[in-house]
RNA sequence: GCGGGUGUGGCGAAAAUGGUAAACGCACGAGACUUAAAAUCUCGCGUCUUCAAUGACUUACGGGUUCGAUUCCCGUCACCCGCACCA
């Protein structure tokens, strides 16, 4: 008997696939295509077990689709621009390019032994000039189509590193690296006009039926559509009217103040003349931008002394306040406050003693007056004990006691909003407006390691796109990271160029692109990865869309939304066909691989983490192997080097082989859920695979007839049906459970050599997507023709799936009392007679006649006593 | 605060359309083989009834619909995720 030695067998089959070109994708109109893609990795240095799970899922699909007659595209590349490379250069010298390409080499070398069925000939990194040059070319196309523009925007500026920081790099108002107080600085930045597509990106979500609802919902929330009214409040002093936007125009008669943002033009104007206001505004602006800071921040306001007239009653004057909770970049940066129906406005009015006027109340509420002598409902009156504003769902019917439209009436908020908008439009003092939360996509980064924005600043001609024949605008190699700031900016010669338009000396743009740009079209580039245009029509026509996209939920919003925008923009510029404006037909978001954390405490009660191999886990608890100290076990934690709970795929491959790693990460948990890596589980996976190999080996050497060939054949067809259903339905854990059960069945079967060999060959095929190397080895040992990877997927014969007889449980009042085994097509009345005669039923009925008997053919019998 | 999700043995989990709850695996226990161990194989394994099942209970908790509910409906609790001064 030969032992299964993964280390020698796995490379052998990898070479065989390679030589046969099994996974090389070639256009073939005669075959249905299938494009499966996993979100490509950032080349951080090493792959981790999460990558293994992610890519194994894609590989299972790819190999299954190949076996079912599809022409499969399954590529891999690297999302290779970004800050970590620059940080590494700053920390330890060297060049981001060397660091990045070195990491890519390492990771490719780690991925190849895992046996993924990838077309490696299509590999690229986004930092390849060949790739980013095409990206620059598209940027110029986008400029021509008006999809890109420049404007001033406020950024987080680190004055020490002299660079712009992303929000997540600002910690407690300080730069994450320098620790310096971050400033808000206005810079001219490049933007993509994604907001032009707000409505379409929202509407099209409905068509993405094979995306998780959760992701669609997150995107919808992010786009944040709201319907409201925009109108102006005329100033008593005759100055320019203050425009406001509201989603609750139905509460207009409950307005008690106007609030403007500290960044509102009027606030800035007042600032110049009034030091008190200047001080107040400065204080508001200083406030932290973190979520907690915002949540706990006190509502602050300052009366400007300005007054405005109510649009429906010129004699009604309202004060204008500057308030710290009003954002300049949403709506118009100004609101009217209606404290009766908005908790935040109510808090504000209580604090500054402004009136509370309600406009509607819940049905049947008695109306009283508050201390200002104004009518107020029970719902919002502090005097009457309620601390909360009355904010019912807009769909709820309420009584409008003070509506914009004449006499009090009962209606829903939705109806009242629409009616108010209609009135405002008819009377000409306001317009109905749809507002989106989605901002334009700021893509400028004051960084070196990114795609240079291919434009030139000319004194005479202004901003001029580089000529396409001069692309790519390459990053210079001779840069250093020993001083703060953008190396492109301080490079002695790189930025100096000639204006593409007038030929006079000009300066290159030194901003580079957000790395989200790189990942917004790589899926399209994979269809023709080395073409000298961004895409090639025949290739995108044939291969797009991505039939199955697989990746982490952390990309649910930005990456996927940006890609959807990019696909539309590319279509407008002729780089993608219409069908590809939604590039991902199906999306699957996989869970993480987690691992327990082992922690003890030091003298200062700070956590000390331990490697799993240093810990002994027994029933009574976990202890340190060396000292016997008790160890706290935190299960199912995200892997992190600092917590010492990382599993290195290389170790697993060395100890057990790639198939074991692949098998384990696909078993146990459903793929969308997290799976906990345990040493025992990996061990068990390895044992099972060698058991299957032993079975295959023994069965291959068997001869002679046996008993129960037909039963084994039935079991085989059942296994085919179940395993296939599991793969089709993204329930790989179920497929694996069925494969375990099938192995048990074969082992117990006493069938003859031929029958067992046939069953085992099917086993090899069914296992091949998950454990391809073992499957090839089994297939070869059992006399299968060619590579199992190329063999046609077995088909389950429906006739073989139905048993001649069925075992029916017999219930009395819903409790199981007995069972009978009957031919599957036995008439109902005969089944009922047999069921009634069973000992279990007789005992339960105790001689009394049944009230009713329900027979569900092939399922169950229930006797109602 | 708003929105979404999850809750089943010691653990990971499984159960088209409502129809035998706990498949499969881990851990654990017993046994076989062995001088012994490892490996392997066989059997057992939700809880309670001091043993046991042809007994009772059991899918977070409380109700409801139904002949029958892990599945459908209402309510409560816990945990997780996303968004959040968005007018």
mmCIF file of N, CA and C (backbone and C1' of nucleotides) in Angstrom, chain B residues 1 3-4 6 8 12-13 15 26 29 31 36 39-40 42-46 50 53 55 58 60 66 74 87:
data_model
loop_
_atom_site.group_PDB
_atom_site.id
_atom_site.type_symbol
_atom_site.label_atom_id
_atom_site.label_comp_id
_atom_site.label_asym_id
_atom_site.label_seq_id
_atom_site.Cartn_x
_atom_site.Cartn_y
_atom_site.Cartn_z
ATOM 1 P P G B 1 -31.093 54.093 21.076
ATOM 2 O "O5'" G B 1 -31.149 55.224 19.944
ATOM 3 C "C5'" G B 1 -32.318 55.989 19.760
ATOM 4 C "C4'" G B 1 -32.172 56.765 18.493
ATOM 5 C "C3'" G B 1 -32.365 55.943 17.226
ATOM 6 O "O3'" G B 1 -33.730 55.879 16.875
ATOM 7 C "C1'" G B 1 -30.377 57.203 17.051
ATOM 8 P P G B 3 -35.238 52.067 11.477
ATOM 9 O "O5'" G B 3 -34.212 51.326 10.509
ATOM 10 C "C5'" G B 3 -34.173 51.662 9.131
ATOM 11 C "C4'" G B 3 -33.009 50.982 8.474
ATOM 12 C "C3'" G B 3 -32.941 49.475 8.652
ATOM 13 O "O3'" G B 3 -33.841 48.786 7.810
ATOM 14 C "C1'" G B 3 -30.800 50.398 9.015
ATOM 15 P P G B 4 -34.428 47.371 8.349
ATOM 16 O "O5'" G B 4 -33.167 46.400 8.241
ATOM 17 C "C5'" G B 4 -32.671 46.023 6.968
ATOM 18 C "C4'" G B 4 -31.364 45.298 7.122
ATOM 19 C "C3'" G B 4 -31.406 43.966 7.843
ATOM 20 O "O3'" G B 4 -31.951 42.923 7.057
ATOM 21 C "C1'" G B 4 -29.534 45.188 8.578
ATOM 22 P P U B 6 -30.497 36.292 9.407
ATOM 23 O "O5'" U B 6 -29.645 35.835 10.671
ATOM 24 C "C5'" U B 6 -28.357 35.257 10.496
ATOM 25 C "C4'" U B 6 -27.654 35.155 11.823
ATOM 26 C "C3'" U B 6 -28.363 34.325 12.886
ATOM 27 O "O3'" U B 6 -28.149 32.934 12.703
ATOM 28 C "C1'" U B 6 -27.626 36.346 13.845
ATOM 29 P P U B 8 -27.120 29.165 18.701
ATOM 30 O "O5'" U B 8 -28.170 28.030 18.378
ATOM 31 C "C5'" U B 8 -29.216 27.750 19.302
ATOM 32 C "C4'" U B 8 -29.788 26.407 19.012
ATOM 33 C "C3'" U B 8 -28.830 25.239 19.223
ATOM 34 O "O3'" U B 8 -28.826 24.844 20.593
ATOM 35 C "C1'" U B 8 -29.939 24.993 17.142
ATOM 36 P P G B 12 -19.954 26.951 18.277
ATOM 37 O "O5'" G B 12 -19.414 26.394 16.895
ATOM 38 C "C5'" G B 12 -18.175 26.858 16.394
ATOM 39 C "C4'" G B 12 -17.896 26.221 15.058
ATOM 40 C "C3'" G B 12 -19.025 26.288 14.049
ATOM 41 O "O3'" G B 12 -19.097 27.551 13.439
ATOM 42 C "C1'" G B 12 -18.124 24.111 14.066
ATOM 43 P P A B 13 -20.504 28.087 12.942
ATOM 44 O "O5'" A B 13 -20.870 26.991 11.868
ATOM 45 C "C5'" A B 13 -22.201 26.575 11.666
ATOM 46 C "C4'" A B 13 -22.160 25.195 11.107
ATOM 47 C "C3'" A B 13 -23.460 24.716 10.490
ATOM 48 O "O3'" A B 13 -23.490 25.107 9.128
ATOM 49 C "C1'" A B 13 -22.674 23.093 12.024
ATOM 50 P P A B 15 -28.658 22.837 5.168
ATOM 51 O "O5'" A B 15 -29.613 21.573 5.316
ATOM 52 C "C5'" A B 15 -30.946 21.680 4.957
ATOM 53 C "C4'" A B 15 -31.761 20.668 5.708
ATOM 54 C "C3'" A B 15 -33.149 21.173 6.028
ATOM 55 O "O3'" A B 15 -34.013 20.923 4.951
ATOM 56 C "C1'" A B 15 -32.178 20.282 7.992
ATOM 57 P P C B 26 -13.629 13.915 12.884
ATOM 58 O "O5'" C B 26 -13.470 15.145 13.886
ATOM 59 C "C5'" C B 26 -12.514 16.162 13.614
ATOM 60 C "C4'" C B 26 -12.598 17.238 14.661
ATOM 61 C "C3'" C B 26 -12.349 16.775 16.092
ATOM 62 O "O3'" C B 26 -10.967 16.631 16.370
ATOM 63 C "C1'" C B 26 -14.233 18.196 16.036
ATOM 64 P P G B 29 -11.574 10.758 26.879
ATOM 65 O "O5'" G B 29 -12.712 9.644 26.968
ATOM 66 C "C5'" G B 29 -13.600 9.624 28.079
ATOM 67 C "C4'" G B 29 -14.679 8.616 27.862
ATOM 68 C "C3'" G B 29 -14.207 7.212 27.499
ATOM 69 O "O3'" G B 29 -13.778 6.477 28.619
ATOM 70 C "C1'" G B 29 -15.983 7.834 26.069
ATOM 71 P P G B 31 -12.454 -0.247 27.448
ATOM 72 O "O5'" G B 31 -12.625 -1.009 26.069
ATOM 73 C "C5'" G B 31 -13.394 -2.199 26.004
ATOM 74 C "C4'" G B 31 -13.692 -2.553 24.573
ATOM 75 C "C3'" G B 31 -12.532 -3.083 23.747
ATOM 76 O "O3'" G B 31 -12.232 -4.440 24.043
ATOM 77 C "C1'" G B 31 -13.773 -1.545 22.457
ATOM 78 P P A B 36 -0.386 -5.102 24.256
ATOM 79 O "O5'" A B 36 0.346 -3.696 24.481
ATOM 80 C "C5'" A B 36 0.501 -3.166 25.799
ATOM 81 C "C4'" A B 36 1.360 -1.941 25.760
ATOM 82 C "C3'" A B 36 0.827 -0.819 24.873
ATOM 83 O "O3'" A B 36 -0.125 -0.027 25.552
ATOM 84 C "C1'" A B 36 3.125 -1.166 24.426
ATOM 85 P P A B 39 -2.608 8.576 16.680
ATOM 86 O "O5'" A B 39 -2.543 7.755 15.317
ATOM 87 C "C5'" A B 39 -1.826 8.268 14.199
ATOM 88 C "C4'" A B 39 -1.752 7.226 13.119
ATOM 89 C "C3'" A B 39 -3.093 6.659 12.679
ATOM 90 O "O3'" A B 39 -3.754 7.493 11.750
ATOM 91 C "C1'" A B 39 -1.597 4.892 13.089
ATOM 92 P P U B 40 -5.340 7.652 11.884
ATOM 93 O "O5'" U B 40 -5.883 6.196 11.520
ATOM 94 C "C5'" U B 40 -5.662 5.661 10.227
ATOM 95 C "C4'" U B 40 -6.049 4.200 10.207
ATOM 96 C "C3'" U B 40 -7.491 3.904 10.603
ATOM 97 O "O3'" U B 40 -8.392 4.121 9.534
ATOM 98 C "C1'" U B 40 -6.045 2.413 11.735
ATOM 99 P P U B 42 -14.910 1.868 10.585
ATOM 100 O "O5'" U B 42 -15.509 1.070 11.815
ATOM 101 C "C5'" U B 42 -15.919 -0.281 11.679
ATOM 102 C "C4'" U B 42 -16.403 -0.794 13.004
ATOM 103 C "C3'" U B 42 -17.409 0.100 13.718
ATOM 104 O "O3'" U B 42 -18.720 -0.071 13.212
ATOM 105 C "C1'" U B 42 -15.748 -0.586 15.253
ATOM 106 P P C B 43 -19.721 1.161 13.235
ATOM 107 O "O5'" C B 43 -20.100 1.289 14.780
ATOM 108 C "C5'" C B 43 -20.829 0.250 15.422
ATOM 109 C "C4'" C B 43 -20.814 0.455 16.913
ATOM 110 C "C3'" C B 43 -21.383 1.784 17.410
ATOM 111 O "O3'" C B 43 -22.798 1.807 17.402
ATOM 112 C "C1'" C B 43 -19.376 1.315 18.560
ATOM 113 P P G B 44 -23.564 3.183 17.199
ATOM 114 O "O5'" G B 44 -23.347 3.886 18.617
ATOM 115 C "C5'" G B 44 -23.881 3.307 19.795
ATOM 116 C "C4'" G B 44 -23.390 4.060 20.999
ATOM 117 C "C3'" G B 44 -23.722 5.541 21.023
ATOM 118 O "O3'" G B 44 -25.053 5.768 21.441
ATOM 119 C "C1'" G B 44 -21.472 5.227 21.668
ATOM 120 P P C B 45 -25.894 6.949 20.786
ATOM 121 O "O5'" C B 45 -25.221 8.238 21.422
ATOM 122 C "C5'" C B 45 -25.215 8.459 22.834
ATOM 123 C "C4'" C B 45 -24.315 9.614 23.160
ATOM 124 C "C3'" C B 45 -24.604 10.875 22.362
ATOM 125 O "O3'" C B 45 -25.660 11.620 22.936
ATOM 126 C "C1'" C B 45 -22.272 10.457 22.367
ATOM 127 P P G B 46 -26.882 12.100 22.022
ATOM 128 O "O5'" G B 46 -27.103 13.575 22.565
ATOM 129 C "C5'" G B 46 -26.081 14.553 22.434
ATOM 130 C "C4'" G B 46 -26.573 15.850 23.005
ATOM 131 C "C3'" G B 46 -27.147 15.723 24.419
ATOM 132 O "O3'" G B 46 -26.131 15.865 25.385
ATOM 133 C "C1'" G B 46 -28.699 16.849 23.022
ATOM 134 P P U B 50 -34.099 8.916 38.719
ATOM 135 O "O5'" U B 50 -32.673 8.905 38.060
ATOM 136 C "C5'" U B 50 -31.734 9.976 38.237
ATOM 137 C "C4'" U B 50 -30.419 9.477 38.803
ATOM 138 C "C3'" U B 50 -29.842 8.233 38.137
ATOM 139 O "O3'" U B 50 -29.050 8.590 37.023
ATOM 140 C "C1'" U B 50 -29.762 8.010 40.513
ATOM 141 P P A B 53 -32.222 4.424 26.643
ATOM 142 O "O5'" A B 53 -33.336 3.749 25.741
ATOM 143 C "C5'" A B 53 -33.886 2.466 26.023
ATOM 144 C "C4'" A B 53 -35.374 2.493 25.784
ATOM 145 C "C3'" A B 53 -35.834 3.561 24.796
ATOM 146 O "O3'" A B 53 -37.002 3.088 24.152
ATOM 147 C "C1'" A B 53 -36.894 3.910 26.829
ATOM 148 P P G B 55 -41.303 6.726 24.195
ATOM 149 O "O5'" G B 55 -41.679 6.242 25.689
ATOM 150 C "C5'" G B 55 -42.914 6.602 26.278
ATOM 151 C "C4'" G B 55 -42.703 7.432 27.536
ATOM 152 C "C3'" G B 55 -42.460 8.924 27.300
ATOM 153 O "O3'" G B 55 -43.662 9.604 27.045
ATOM 154 C "C1'" G B 55 -40.905 8.126 28.891
ATOM 155 P P U B 58 -40.461 21.289 25.223
ATOM 156 O "O5'" U B 58 -38.979 21.429 24.676
ATOM 157 C "C5'" U B 58 -38.054 22.311 25.325
ATOM 158 C "C4'" U B 58 -36.685 22.141 24.734
ATOM 159 C "C3'" U B 58 -36.583 22.395 23.236
ATOM 160 O "O3'" U B 58 -36.576 23.777 22.930
ATOM 161 C "C1'" U B 58 -35.348 20.465 23.788
ATOM 162 P P A B 60 -33.495 29.111 19.141
ATOM 163 O "O5'" A B 60 -33.354 29.532 20.668
ATOM 164 C "C5'" A B 60 -32.172 29.227 21.404
ATOM 165 C "C4'" A B 60 -32.091 30.151 22.581
ATOM 166 C "C3'" A B 60 -33.422 30.434 23.258
ATOM 167 O "O3'" A B 60 -33.745 29.444 24.207
ATOM 168 C "C1'" A B 60 -32.305 32.474 22.819
ATOM 169 P P U B 66 -55.519 27.882 13.790
ATOM 170 O "O5'" U B 66 -54.594 26.777 13.125
ATOM 171 C "C5'" U B 66 -54.485 26.702 11.715
ATOM 172 C "C4'" U B 66 -53.448 25.673 11.332
ATOM 173 C "C3'" U B 66 -53.650 24.303 11.990
ATOM 174 O "O3'" U B 66 -54.627 23.530 11.323
ATOM 175 C "C1'" U B 66 -51.369 24.959 12.128
ATOM 176 P P C B 74 -44.523 40.165 12.168
ATOM 177 O "O5'" C B 74 -45.109 40.267 13.643
ATOM 178 C "C5'" C B 74 -46.335 40.933 13.897
ATOM 179 C "C4'" C B 74 -46.659 40.858 15.366
ATOM 180 C "C3'" C B 74 -45.557 41.303 16.318
ATOM 181 O "O3'" C B 74 -45.456 42.702 16.437
ATOM 182 C "C1'" C B 74 -46.460 39.261 17.086
ATOM 183 P P A B 87 -31.592 63.770 6.080
ATOM 184 O "O5'" A B 87 -32.352 65.010 6.738
ATOM 185 C "C5'" A B 87 -32.846 66.035 5.927
ATOM 186 C "C4'" A B 87 -33.050 67.230 6.803
ATOM 187 C "C3'" A B 87 -33.355 68.522 6.074
ATOM 188 O "O3'" A B 87 -34.724 68.600 5.736
ATOM 189 C "C1'" A B 87 -31.704 68.920 7.673
#
